Amino acid sequence: VSHVDPDRLIVVDGPVDTHVVAAYERTRREALRRGLTAGGAVLAATSIPLLLKVRNAFAEAEGDKKILKAAIALEQTAAFAYTTASESPALHIATRRIAVHIGDQEQEHAAGLIAALEPLGGGAPEAPVNISDVAGLQDAADDQRRMLGFALELETMAVAAYYDAHRKLDDPELLQTSAQIMANEGQHLVILRQAAGREPVPNAFETGRTAG
Amino acid sequence: VDIDRYLSDGRSRRSFFGAVGVGVAGGSAVFLAACGSDDSSGGSGSQPVETVTDDAAILNQALALEQLAVAAYTLAAPMLTGPLGFTARHFLDQEQQHADGLAEAIRRLGAQPVRARTSYDFPSMSSQDDVLRFAGDIENTAVAAYIDALPKLQDRTLRATVASIVTDEAEHIAVLLGARHRQQAPSAFVSGKA
């Protein structure tokens, strides 16, 4: 067990590449410095690369087509993660019900974004097929607290990614669709925060720069 | 007007939101150029927002709606007991933060923020459920109006800020729905069209 940051980031299942942790920590520390974090998350070490990938996919994308592809990959990953959680006997039945509902909505996001990508001539990225395709998911799905922490981080990163996308998207309809999805991810955060016993709406401006 | 009639009668909602410069039709909402201030100094003309390209004008219309939300939660908080009262005060504080942020952005654009109206013609409410439904209606209307306005903003940073406000309003909706034992995230695409 290693504690990268005893107040915020707790790595529970052993070592991970130092540079990956360092990169993740830069994101976390930026939020901490700005006083925006609220509540720590328990993460599996292997989930850090996934969350970094989610956070950076939008940040690196330029142009509506690339942003859409990044968003589709994110939604497909989220849908797969929630489907896996919904089938995990290790989780409380209430958590599994939440996972079914949120997973269905992530799938709707993916389908809507794929439909928006088609006129732009792009093919959708491949969706995860096996649990090993999503780093850290197996560990998270085996533990109620870790799964909630994993989902909270995933949704927070998704909100941050869509927030960033609003500075880059050009198409008016895509802007509106992105806002509608970001708002829904915010509602997922409310459900997950309440399930985790946290303040459901801690920030007046939901930018995804906050944990919780 | 009582809350049931207000929510079911399109004319009542049009009149209520029209007073703060928001046009509602069916489930959609749009910022209109006529602002909600009693003082017309912050107004931006008589054209609908579709033809307004000035970011400050759009933000002023959003500010008028946030001022309405602040007034609504100020009214609602004492009518709600226990945790719901705390929630209403918390949301009131967040709506005020939106209003303050919008006013600051308007000033940075060199324009004058609208002043809040001195009174609003709220529907009559007699139960906690009435208050929760009314708050939900305001939040949904705000989400719809913001999403309509989003692509009209020229400043890309302002677009992101508006998206962060939309997401906060959607979170309020989720909490309000939960308080009424309803599905908290009923739609994968939150349009504000309740």
mmCIF file of C-alpha atoms in Angstrom:
data_model
loop_
_atom_site.group_PDB
_atom_site.id
_atom_site.type_symbol
_atom_site.label_atom_id
_atom_site.label_comp_id
_atom_site.label_asym_id
_atom_site.label_seq_id
_atom_site.Cartn_x
_atom_site.Cartn_y
_atom_site.Cartn_z
ATOM 1 C CA VAL A 1 0.000 0.000 0.000
ATOM 2 C CA SER A 2 1.381 3.409 -0.880
ATOM 3 C CA HIS A 3 -0.064 6.746 0.061
ATOM 4 C CA VAL A 4 0.781 9.255 -2.650
ATOM 5 C CA ASP A 5 -1.202 11.913 -0.856
ATOM 6 C CA PRO A 6 -2.655 10.780 2.453
ATOM 7 C CA ASP A 7 -5.467 13.319 2.279
ATOM 8 C CA ARG A 8 -6.541 12.764 -1.274
ATOM 9 C CA LEU A 9 -5.095 10.037 -3.388
ATOM 10 C CA ILE A 10 -4.705 6.623 -1.827
ATOM 11 C CA VAL A 11 -3.130 3.966 -3.972
ATOM 12 C CA VAL A 12 -4.258 0.676 -2.537
ATOM 13 C CA ASP A 13 -2.856 -2.072 -4.653
ATOM 14 C CA GLY A 14 0.829 -1.570 -5.061
ATOM 15 C CA PRO A 15 3.261 0.166 -7.342
ATOM 16 C CA VAL A 16 2.535 1.890 -10.597
ATOM 17 C CA ASP A 17 4.897 3.681 -12.976
ATOM 18 C CA THR A 18 6.340 6.640 -11.135
ATOM 19 C CA HIS A 19 5.966 9.015 -14.056
ATOM 20 C CA VAL A 20 2.300 8.092 -14.410
ATOM 21 C CA VAL A 21 1.627 8.848 -10.750
ATOM 22 C CA ALA A 22 3.582 12.067 -11.065
ATOM 23 C CA ALA A 23 1.504 13.153 -14.054
ATOM 24 C CA TYR A 24 -1.725 12.300 -12.289
ATOM 25 C CA GLU A 25 -0.585 14.122 -9.196
ATOM 26 C CA ARG A 26 0.093 17.264 -11.179
ATOM 27 C CA THR A 27 -3.602 17.337 -12.075
ATOM 28 C CA ARG A 28 -4.624 16.665 -8.495
ATOM 29 C CA ARG A 29 -2.218 19.148 -7.026
ATOM 30 C CA GLU A 30 -3.432 21.845 -9.404
ATOM 31 C CA ALA A 31 -6.923 21.313 -8.027
ATOM 32 C CA LEU A 32 -5.657 21.242 -4.454
ATOM 33 C CA ARG A 33 -3.707 24.452 -4.950
ATOM 34 C CA ARG A 34 -6.857 26.144 -6.156
ATOM 35 C CA GLY A 35 -8.701 24.919 -3.107
ATOM 36 C CA LEU A 36 -11.237 23.108 -5.184
ATOM 37 C CA THR A 37 -11.062 19.551 -3.925
ATOM 38 C CA ALA A 38 -13.610 18.156 -1.542
ATOM 39 C CA GLY A 39 -13.116 14.682 -0.231
ATOM 40 C CA GLY A 40 -10.557 12.110 -1.194
ATOM 41 C CA ALA A 41 -10.990 9.156 -3.444
ATOM 42 C CA VAL A 42 -9.737 5.642 -3.000
ATOM 43 C CA LEU A 43 -8.204 4.478 -6.230
ATOM 44 C CA ALA A 44 -6.571 1.362 -7.477
ATOM 45 C CA ALA A 45 -3.085 2.116 -8.753
ATOM 46 C CA THR A 46 -3.942 0.562 -12.090
ATOM 47 C CA SER A 47 -6.858 2.951 -12.605
ATOM 48 C CA ILE A 48 -4.608 6.003 -12.718
ATOM 49 C CA PRO A 49 -3.535 5.547 -16.349
ATOM 50 C CA LEU A 50 -7.191 5.257 -17.402
ATOM 51 C CA LEU A 51 -8.178 8.458 -15.641
ATOM 52 C CA LEU A 52 -5.180 10.261 -17.083
ATOM 53 C CA LYS A 53 -6.177 9.038 -20.521
ATOM 54 C CA VAL A 54 -9.727 10.280 -20.051
ATOM 55 C CA ARG A 55 -8.567 13.662 -18.806
ATOM 56 C CA ASN A 56 -5.985 14.163 -21.522
ATOM 57 C CA ALA A 57 -7.900 12.786 -24.500
ATOM 58 C CA PHE A 58 -10.038 15.905 -24.834
ATOM 59 C CA ALA A 59 -7.209 18.223 -23.844
ATOM 60 C CA GLU A 60 -5.092 17.014 -26.731
ATOM 61 C CA ALA A 61 -7.894 16.864 -29.300
ATOM 62 C CA GLU A 62 -8.337 19.708 -31.749
ATOM 63 C CA GLY A 63 -11.274 20.008 -34.131
ATOM 64 C CA ASP A 64 -14.796 18.709 -33.758
ATOM 65 C CA LYS A 65 -14.026 15.309 -35.265
ATOM 66 C CA LYS A 66 -11.168 14.479 -32.903
ATOM 67 C CA ILE A 67 -13.056 15.805 -29.909
ATOM 68 C CA LEU A 68 -16.034 13.644 -30.833
ATOM 69 C CA LYS A 69 -13.834 10.563 -31.084
ATOM 70 C CA ALA A 70 -12.335 11.293 -27.672
ATOM 71 C CA ALA A 71 -15.805 11.755 -26.226
ATOM 72 C CA ILE A 72 -17.052 8.500 -27.768
ATOM 73 C CA ALA A 73 -14.085 6.594 -26.336
ATOM 74 C CA LEU A 74 -14.813 8.076 -22.928
ATOM 75 C CA GLU A 75 -18.511 7.218 -23.054
ATOM 76 C CA GLN A 76 -17.851 3.686 -24.292
ATOM 77 C CA THR A 77 -15.370 3.138 -21.480
ATOM 78 C CA ALA A 78 -17.809 4.507 -18.925
ATOM 79 C CA ALA A 79 -20.673 2.385 -20.269
ATOM 80 C CA PHE A 80 -18.512 -0.726 -20.074
ATOM 81 C CA ALA A 81 -17.357 0.127 -16.548
ATOM 82 C CA TYR A 82 -20.919 0.588 -15.297
ATOM 83 C CA THR A 83 -22.109 -2.591 -17.024
ATOM 84 C CA THR A 84 -19.310 -4.471 -15.287
ATOM 85 C CA ALA A 85 -20.238 -2.888 -11.963
ATOM 86 C CA SER A 86 -23.896 -3.753 -12.439
ATOM 87 C CA GLU A 87 -22.944 -7.430 -12.725
ATOM 88 C CA SER A 88 -20.567 -7.521 -9.766
ATOM 89 C CA PRO A 89 -21.869 -9.584 -6.827
ATOM 90 C CA ALA A 90 -19.419 -7.738 -4.571
ATOM 91 C CA LEU A 91 -21.422 -4.518 -4.822
ATOM 92 C CA HIS A 92 -24.565 -3.585 -2.912
ATOM 93 C CA ILE A 93 -27.775 -4.090 -4.848
ATOM 94 C CA ALA A 94 -28.506 -0.352 -4.660
ATOM 95 C CA THR A 95 -25.121 0.422 -6.190
ATOM 96 C CA ARG A 96 -25.726 -2.112 -8.945
ATOM 97 C CA ARG A 97 -29.077 -0.500 -9.728
ATOM 98 C CA ILE A 98 -27.360 2.873 -9.959
ATOM 99 C CA ALA A 99 -24.763 1.333 -12.264
ATOM 100 C CA VAL A 100 -27.466 -0.036 -14.576
ATOM 101 C CA HIS A 101 -29.159 3.347 -14.891
ATOM 102 C CA ILE A 102 -26.003 5.405 -15.349
ATOM 103 C CA GLY A 103 -24.520 2.806 -17.691
ATOM 104 C CA ASP A 104 -27.586 2.992 -19.924
ATOM 105 C CA GLN A 105 -27.232 6.774 -20.103
ATOM 106 C CA GLU A 106 -23.510 6.579 -20.928
ATOM 107 C CA GLN A 107 -24.457 4.200 -23.746
ATOM 108 C CA GLU A 108 -27.017 6.735 -24.978
ATOM 109 C CA HIS A 109 -24.311 9.399 -24.978
ATOM 110 C CA ALA A 110 -22.016 7.142 -27.000
ATOM 111 C CA ALA A 111 -24.755 6.367 -29.524
ATOM 112 C CA GLY A 112 -25.658 10.030 -29.917
ATOM 113 C CA LEU A 113 -22.039 11.050 -30.381
ATOM 114 C CA ILE A 114 -21.422 8.257 -32.911
ATOM 115 C CA ALA A 115 -24.431 9.519 -34.893
ATOM 116 C CA ALA A 116 -22.936 13.021 -34.795
ATOM 117 C CA LEU A 117 -19.554 11.721 -35.955
ATOM 118 C CA GLU A 118 -20.870 9.893 -39.027
ATOM 119 C CA PRO A 119 -21.546 13.020 -41.142
ATOM 120 C CA LEU A 120 -18.006 14.152 -40.413
ATOM 121 C CA GLY A 121 -16.699 10.977 -42.002
ATOM 122 C CA GLY A 122 -15.129 9.468 -38.969
ATOM 123 C CA GLY A 123 -15.289 5.942 -37.664
ATOM 124 C CA ALA A 124 -16.034 5.337 -34.018
ATOM 125 C CA PRO A 125 -13.234 4.013 -31.835
ATOM 126 C CA GLU A 126 -13.512 0.422 -30.703
ATOM 127 C CA ALA A 127 -15.370 -0.083 -27.453
ATOM 128 C CA PRO A 128 -13.809 -2.104 -24.621
ATOM 129 C CA VAL A 129 -14.679 -5.786 -24.799
ATOM 130 C CA ASN A 130 -12.876 -7.337 -21.842
ATOM 131 C CA ILE A 131 -12.564 -6.131 -18.283
ATOM 132 C CA SER A 132 -8.796 -6.036 -18.767
ATOM 133 C CA ASP A 133 -9.328 -3.368 -21.453
ATOM 134 C CA VAL A 134 -10.240 -0.865 -18.726
ATOM 135 C CA ALA A 135 -7.357 -0.337 -16.351
ATOM 136 C CA GLY A 136 -8.310 -0.687 -12.720
ATOM 137 C CA LEU A 137 -11.871 -1.800 -13.346
ATOM 138 C CA GLN A 138 -11.470 -5.311 -12.002
ATOM 139 C CA ASP A 139 -10.117 -4.050 -8.693
ATOM 140 C CA ALA A 140 -12.795 -1.383 -8.418
ATOM 141 C CA ALA A 141 -15.657 -3.747 -9.250
ATOM 142 C CA ASP A 142 -14.639 -6.063 -6.419
ATOM 143 C CA ASP A 143 -15.146 -3.492 -3.693
ATOM 144 C CA GLN A 144 -18.067 -1.177 -2.937
ATOM 145 C CA ARG A 145 -15.971 1.762 -1.718
ATOM 146 C CA ARG A 146 -13.414 1.493 -4.502
ATOM 147 C CA MET A 147 -16.129 1.286 -7.157
ATOM 148 C CA LEU A 148 -17.781 4.469 -5.895
ATOM 149 C CA GLY A 149 -14.384 6.186 -5.815
ATOM 150 C CA PHE A 150 -13.615 4.957 -9.334
ATOM 151 C CA ALA A 151 -17.008 6.148 -10.662
ATOM 152 C CA LEU A 152 -16.705 9.528 -8.931
ATOM 153 C CA GLU A 153 -13.294 10.101 -10.433
ATOM 154 C CA LEU A 154 -14.464 8.955 -13.859
ATOM 155 C CA GLU A 155 -17.485 11.287 -13.849
ATOM 156 C CA THR A 156 -15.425 14.190 -12.497
ATOM 157 C CA MET A 157 -12.862 13.718 -15.230
ATOM 158 C CA ALA A 158 -15.676 13.493 -17.794
ATOM 159 C CA VAL A 159 -17.137 16.800 -16.646
ATOM 160 C CA ALA A 160 -13.669 18.372 -16.888
ATOM 161 C CA ALA A 161 -13.217 16.970 -20.376
ATOM 162 C CA TYR A 162 -16.557 18.341 -21.627
ATOM 163 C CA TYR A 163 -15.847 21.657 -19.906
ATOM 164 C CA ASP A 164 -12.595 21.924 -21.847
ATOM 165 C CA ALA A 165 -14.353 20.874 -25.055
ATOM 166 C CA HIS A 166 -16.633 23.911 -24.874
ATOM 167 C CA ARG A 167 -13.632 26.122 -25.600
ATOM 168 C CA LYS A 168 -12.826 24.135 -28.737
ATOM 169 C CA LEU A 169 -16.008 22.907 -30.399
ATOM 170 C CA ASP A 170 -17.193 24.905 -33.412
ATOM 171 C CA ASP A 171 -20.468 23.267 -34.433
ATOM 172 C CA PRO A 172 -23.443 24.896 -32.638
ATOM 173 C CA GLU A 173 -25.385 21.641 -32.297
ATOM 174 C CA LEU A 174 -22.352 19.813 -30.942
ATOM 175 C CA LEU A 175 -21.868 22.556 -28.387
ATOM 176 C CA GLN A 176 -25.426 22.097 -27.192
ATOM 177 C CA THR A 177 -25.189 18.308 -27.193
ATOM 178 C CA SER A 178 -21.943 18.513 -25.236
ATOM 179 C CA ALA A 179 -23.603 20.749 -22.640
ATOM 180 C CA GLN A 180 -26.562 18.375 -22.334
ATOM 181 C CA ILE A 181 -24.221 15.426 -21.747
ATOM 182 C CA MET A 182 -22.015 17.376 -19.321
ATOM 183 C CA ALA A 183 -25.133 18.297 -17.339
ATOM 184 C CA ASN A 184 -26.149 14.643 -17.200
ATOM 185 C CA GLU A 185 -22.676 13.663 -15.981
ATOM 186 C CA GLY A 186 -23.190 16.263 -13.260
ATOM 187 C CA GLN A 187 -26.413 14.533 -12.267
ATOM 188 C CA HIS A 188 -24.514 11.241 -12.117
ATOM 189 C CA LEU A 189 -22.098 12.958 -9.743
ATOM 190 C CA VAL A 190 -25.011 13.936 -7.502
ATOM 191 C CA ILE A 191 -26.226 10.334 -7.350
ATOM 192 C CA LEU A 192 -22.747 8.974 -6.670
ATOM 193 C CA ARG A 193 -21.871 11.648 -4.099
ATOM 194 C CA GLN A 194 -25.074 10.932 -2.209
ATOM 195 C CA ALA A 195 -24.345 7.201 -2.344
ATOM 196 C CA ALA A 196 -20.885 7.947 -0.934
ATOM 197 C CA GLY A 197 -22.335 10.164 1.806
ATOM 198 C CA ARG A 198 -20.881 13.373 0.387
ATOM 199 C CA GLU A 199 -22.238 16.840 -0.281
ATOM 200 C CA PRO A 200 -24.160 16.397 -3.564
ATOM 201 C CA VAL A 201 -23.533 19.843 -5.097
ATOM 202 C CA PRO A 202 -20.327 21.263 -3.639
ATOM 203 C CA ASN A 203 -19.542 23.787 -6.379
ATOM 204 C CA ALA A 204 -21.578 26.592 -7.978
ATOM 205 C CA PHE A 205 -19.522 26.190 -11.152
ATOM 206 C CA GLU A 206 -19.142 22.507 -11.994
ATOM 207 C CA THR A 207 -15.922 22.376 -13.967
ATOM 208 C CA GLY A 208 -14.688 18.920 -13.065
ATOM 209 C CA ARG A 209 -11.607 20.442 -11.487
ATOM 210 C CA THR A 210 -12.863 19.134 -8.178
ATOM 211 C CA ALA A 211 -12.862 15.716 -6.650
ATOM 212 C CA GLY A 212 -15.938 14.526 -4.932
ATOM 213 C CA VAL B 1 -52.050 32.053 -9.423
ATOM 214 C CA ASP B 2 -51.627 28.772 -7.554
ATOM 215 C CA ILE B 3 -48.743 26.497 -8.416
ATOM 216 C CA ASP B 4 -50.845 23.843 -10.173
ATOM 217 C CA ARG B 5 -52.380 26.378 -12.511
ATOM 218 C CA TYR B 6 -49.012 28.058 -13.032
ATOM 219 C CA LEU B 7 -47.347 24.777 -14.043
ATOM 220 C CA SER B 8 -50.166 23.627 -16.308
ATOM 221 C CA ASP B 9 -51.068 26.933 -17.912
ATOM 222 C CA GLY B 10 -48.624 28.047 -20.578
ATOM 223 C CA ARG B 11 -49.846 31.629 -20.386
ATOM 224 C CA SER B 12 -48.991 31.875 -16.680
ATOM 225 C CA ARG B 13 -45.443 30.612 -17.239
ATOM 226 C CA ARG B 14 -44.974 32.835 -20.302
ATOM 227 C CA SER B 15 -46.068 35.842 -18.293
ATOM 228 C CA PHE B 16 -43.906 34.935 -15.299
ATOM 229 C CA PHE B 17 -40.694 34.286 -17.216
ATOM 230 C CA GLY B 18 -41.397 36.998 -19.779
ATOM 231 C CA ALA B 19 -41.088 39.544 -16.982
ATOM 232 C CA VAL B 20 -37.399 38.644 -16.659
ATOM 233 C CA GLY B 21 -36.710 38.410 -20.368
ATOM 234 C CA VAL B 22 -37.126 34.672 -20.886
ATOM 235 C CA GLY B 23 -39.455 33.362 -23.543
ATOM 236 C CA VAL B 24 -40.988 29.943 -22.893
ATOM 237 C CA ALA B 25 -42.928 27.872 -25.382
ATOM 238 C CA GLY B 26 -43.762 24.244 -24.791
ATOM 239 C CA GLY B 27 -40.751 22.796 -23.033
ATOM 240 C CA SER B 28 -38.183 25.175 -24.457
ATOM 241 C CA ALA B 29 -36.874 28.501 -23.215
ATOM 242 C CA VAL B 30 -34.912 31.314 -24.802
ATOM 243 C CA PHE B 31 -33.427 34.531 -23.530
ATOM 244 C CA LEU B 32 -35.254 37.535 -24.934
ATOM 245 C CA ALA B 33 -33.695 40.935 -25.295
ATOM 246 C CA ALA B 34 -36.074 42.608 -22.850
ATOM 247 C CA CYS B 35 -34.214 42.345 -19.565
ATOM 248 C CA GLY B 36 -35.654 41.721 -16.165
ATOM 249 C CA SER B 37 -34.571 44.898 -14.446
ATOM 250 C CA ASP B 38 -37.078 47.429 -13.196
ATOM 251 C CA ASP B 39 -34.520 49.917 -14.414
ATOM 252 C CA SER B 40 -34.096 49.769 -18.188
ATOM 253 C CA SER B 41 -30.517 51.099 -18.160
ATOM 254 C CA GLY B 42 -29.114 47.630 -18.632
ATOM 255 C CA GLY B 43 -31.493 46.713 -21.421
ATOM 256 C CA SER B 44 -30.327 45.704 -24.835
ATOM 257 C CA GLY B 45 -33.136 46.600 -27.203
ATOM 258 C CA SER B 46 -36.203 44.791 -28.402
ATOM 259 C CA GLN B 47 -34.791 42.105 -30.688
ATOM 260 C CA PRO B 48 -34.964 38.454 -29.670
ATOM 261 C CA VAL B 49 -31.640 36.990 -28.623
ATOM 262 C CA GLU B 50 -31.291 35.048 -31.871
ATOM 263 C CA THR B 51 -30.294 38.274 -33.574
ATOM 264 C CA VAL B 52 -28.138 39.586 -30.753
ATOM 265 C CA THR B 53 -24.476 38.812 -31.190
ATOM 266 C CA ASP B 54 -23.278 40.779 -28.227
ATOM 267 C CA ASP B 55 -22.066 38.534 -25.414
ATOM 268 C CA ALA B 56 -22.825 41.158 -22.777
ATOM 269 C CA ALA B 57 -26.485 41.299 -23.845
ATOM 270 C CA ILE B 58 -26.818 37.526 -23.565
ATOM 271 C CA LEU B 59 -25.103 37.494 -20.176
ATOM 272 C CA ASN B 60 -27.378 40.261 -18.930
ATOM 273 C CA GLN B 61 -30.398 38.132 -19.813
ATOM 274 C CA ALA B 62 -28.825 35.223 -17.971
ATOM 275 C CA LEU B 63 -28.160 37.504 -15.002
ATOM 276 C CA ALA B 64 -31.823 38.503 -14.859
ATOM 277 C CA LEU B 65 -32.784 34.823 -14.667
ATOM 278 C CA GLU B 66 -30.223 34.146 -11.932
ATOM 279 C CA GLN B 67 -31.597 37.097 -9.965
ATOM 280 C CA LEU B 68 -35.034 35.508 -10.268
ATOM 281 C CA ALA B 69 -33.620 32.213 -8.971
ATOM 282 C CA VAL B 70 -32.039 34.006 -6.005
ATOM 283 C CA ALA B 71 -35.393 35.605 -5.176
ATOM 284 C CA ALA B 72 -37.181 32.262 -5.575
ATOM 285 C CA TYR B 73 -34.842 30.424 -3.210
ATOM 286 C CA THR B 74 -35.016 33.330 -0.762
ATOM 287 C CA LEU B 75 -38.778 32.792 -0.740
ATOM 288 C CA ALA B 76 -38.499 29.006 -0.685
ATOM 289 C CA ALA B 77 -35.920 28.481 2.069
ATOM 290 C CA PRO B 78 -38.180 29.445 4.998
ATOM 291 C CA MET B 79 -40.966 27.267 3.565
ATOM 292 C CA LEU B 80 -38.801 24.145 3.656
ATOM 293 C CA THR B 81 -37.958 22.350 6.878
ATOM 294 C CA GLY B 82 -34.959 20.334 8.027
ATOM 295 C CA PRO B 83 -32.399 19.294 5.426
ATOM 296 C CA LEU B 84 -34.519 20.715 2.612
ATOM 297 C CA GLY B 85 -34.272 24.173 4.146
ATOM 298 C CA PHE B 86 -30.493 23.804 4.293
ATOM 299 C CA THR B 87 -30.489 22.645 0.681
ATOM 300 C CA ALA B 88 -32.526 25.678 -0.423
ATOM 301 C CA ARG B 89 -30.129 28.047 1.347
ATOM 302 C CA HIS B 90 -27.183 26.240 -0.245
ATOM 303 C CA PHE B 91 -28.732 26.562 -3.703
ATOM 304 C CA LEU B 92 -29.558 30.219 -3.004
ATOM 305 C CA ASP B 93 -25.885 30.820 -2.283
ATOM 306 C CA GLN B 94 -24.877 29.080 -5.511
ATOM 307 C CA GLU B 95 -27.392 31.051 -7.615
ATOM 308 C CA GLN B 96 -25.960 34.226 -6.060
ATOM 309 C CA GLN B 97 -22.475 33.060 -7.062
ATOM 310 C CA HIS B 98 -23.728 32.622 -10.637
ATOM 311 C CA ALA B 99 -25.228 36.110 -10.571
ATOM 312 C CA ASP B 100 -22.044 37.621 -9.159
ATOM 313 C CA GLY B 101 -19.906 35.807 -11.719
ATOM 314 C CA LEU B 102 -22.110 36.905 -14.610
ATOM 315 C CA ALA B 103 -22.131 40.519 -13.377
ATOM 316 C CA GLU B 104 -18.353 40.495 -13.192
ATOM 317 C CA ALA B 105 -18.103 39.058 -16.721
ATOM 318 C CA ILE B 106 -20.499 41.732 -18.010
ATOM 319 C CA ARG B 107 -18.385 44.480 -16.468
ATOM 320 C CA ARG B 108 -15.240 42.996 -18.006
ATOM 321 C CA LEU B 109 -16.977 43.283 -21.371
ATOM 322 C CA GLY B 110 -17.506 46.974 -20.696
ATOM 323 C CA ALA B 111 -21.246 46.758 -20.133
ATOM 324 C CA GLN B 112 -23.468 47.457 -17.160
ATOM 325 C CA PRO B 113 -25.099 44.508 -15.347
ATOM 326 C CA VAL B 114 -28.882 44.675 -14.988
ATOM 327 C CA ARG B 115 -30.187 45.330 -11.508
ATOM 328 C CA ALA B 116 -32.450 42.831 -9.837
ATOM 329 C CA ARG B 117 -36.168 43.522 -9.908
ATOM 330 C CA THR B 118 -37.656 44.738 -6.665
ATOM 331 C CA SER B 119 -40.486 42.197 -6.822
ATOM 332 C CA TYR B 120 -41.577 39.064 -8.650
ATOM 333 C CA ASP B 121 -45.086 37.730 -9.141
ATOM 334 C CA PHE B 122 -44.500 34.255 -7.703
ATOM 335 C CA PRO B 123 -47.287 31.671 -7.771
ATOM 336 C CA SER B 124 -48.838 30.765 -4.442
ATOM 337 C CA MET B 125 -47.430 27.650 -2.786
ATOM 338 C CA SER B 126 -48.770 25.837 0.249
ATOM 339 C CA SER B 127 -46.637 22.722 0.653
ATOM 340 C CA GLN B 128 -43.028 21.570 0.424
ATOM 341 C CA ASP B 129 -43.869 19.670 -2.727
ATOM 342 C CA ASP B 130 -45.234 22.898 -4.270
ATOM 343 C CA VAL B 131 -41.968 24.663 -3.497
ATOM 344 C CA LEU B 132 -39.863 21.808 -4.869
ATOM 345 C CA ARG B 133 -41.893 21.716 -8.103
ATOM 346 C CA PHE B 134 -41.598 25.473 -8.543
ATOM 347 C CA ALA B 135 -37.842 25.426 -7.911
ATOM 348 C CA GLY B 136 -37.524 22.586 -10.397
ATOM 349 C CA ASP B 137 -39.408 24.598 -13.003
ATOM 350 C CA ILE B 138 -37.057 27.553 -12.594
ATOM 351 C CA GLU B 139 -33.991 25.311 -12.786
ATOM 352 C CA ASN B 140 -35.269 23.518 -15.896
ATOM 353 C CA THR B 141 -36.118 26.808 -17.578
ATOM 354 C CA ALA B 142 -32.642 28.103 -16.801
ATOM 355 C CA VAL B 143 -31.016 24.995 -18.275
ATOM 356 C CA ALA B 144 -33.075 25.297 -21.470
ATOM 357 C CA ALA B 145 -32.345 29.008 -21.882
ATOM 358 C CA TYR B 146 -28.629 28.591 -21.236
ATOM 359 C CA ILE B 147 -28.320 25.729 -23.715
ATOM 360 C CA ASP B 148 -30.140 27.769 -26.344
ATOM 361 C CA ALA B 149 -27.772 30.692 -25.750
ATOM 362 C CA LEU B 150 -24.550 28.681 -25.552
ATOM 363 C CA PRO B 151 -23.562 28.641 -29.247
ATOM 364 C CA LYS B 152 -24.525 32.304 -29.624
ATOM 365 C CA LEU B 153 -21.731 33.359 -27.280
ATOM 366 C CA GLN B 154 -18.665 34.452 -29.225
ATOM 367 C CA ASP B 155 -16.194 34.130 -26.361
ATOM 368 C CA ARG B 156 -15.134 30.494 -26.013
ATOM 369 C CA THR B 157 -14.189 30.831 -22.355
ATOM 370 C CA LEU B 158 -17.650 32.189 -21.620
ATOM 371 C CA ARG B 159 -19.112 29.124 -23.343
ATOM 372 C CA ALA B 160 -17.226 26.898 -20.906
ATOM 373 C CA THR B 161 -18.353 28.998 -17.958
ATOM 374 C CA VAL B 162 -21.976 28.782 -19.082
ATOM 375 C CA ALA B 163 -21.617 25.007 -19.445
ATOM 376 C CA SER B 164 -20.363 24.847 -15.851
ATOM 377 C CA ILE B 165 -23.429 26.802 -14.706
ATOM 378 C CA VAL B 166 -25.766 24.569 -16.739
ATOM 379 C CA THR B 167 -24.206 21.533 -15.069
ATOM 380 C CA ASP B 168 -24.689 23.046 -11.625
ATOM 381 C CA GLU B 169 -28.354 23.800 -12.391
ATOM 382 C CA ALA B 170 -28.765 20.211 -13.611
ATOM 383 C CA GLU B 171 -27.308 19.017 -10.314
ATOM 384 C CA HIS B 172 -29.847 21.150 -8.462
ATOM 385 C CA ILE B 173 -32.572 19.471 -10.535
ATOM 386 C CA ALA B 174 -31.247 16.041 -9.539
ATOM 387 C CA VAL B 175 -31.372 16.944 -5.852
ATOM 388 C CA LEU B 176 -34.866 18.455 -6.146
ATOM 389 C CA LEU B 177 -36.129 15.364 -7.978
ATOM 390 C CA GLY B 178 -34.569 13.133 -5.334
ATOM 391 C CA ALA B 179 -36.310 15.095 -2.596
ATOM 392 C CA ARG B 180 -39.587 14.251 -4.352
ATOM 393 C CA HIS B 181 -38.549 10.572 -4.629
ATOM 394 C CA ARG B 182 -38.250 10.847 -8.386
ATOM 395 C CA GLN B 183 -35.577 9.511 -10.725
ATOM 396 C CA GLN B 184 -32.703 11.968 -10.286
ATOM 397 C CA ALA B 185 -31.269 11.682 -13.782
ATOM 398 C CA PRO B 186 -34.304 10.982 -15.926
ATOM 399 C CA SER B 187 -32.743 11.867 -19.285
ATOM 400 C CA ALA B 188 -29.305 11.144 -20.733
ATOM 401 C CA PHE B 189 -29.387 14.528 -22.474
ATOM 402 C CA VAL B 190 -30.386 17.267 -20.024
ATOM 403 C CA SER B 191 -32.253 19.824 -22.083
ATOM 404 C CA GLY B 192 -34.279 21.540 -19.371
ATOM 405 C CA LYS B 193 -37.429 20.539 -21.183
ATOM 406 C CA ALA B 194 -39.227 19.037 -18.237
#
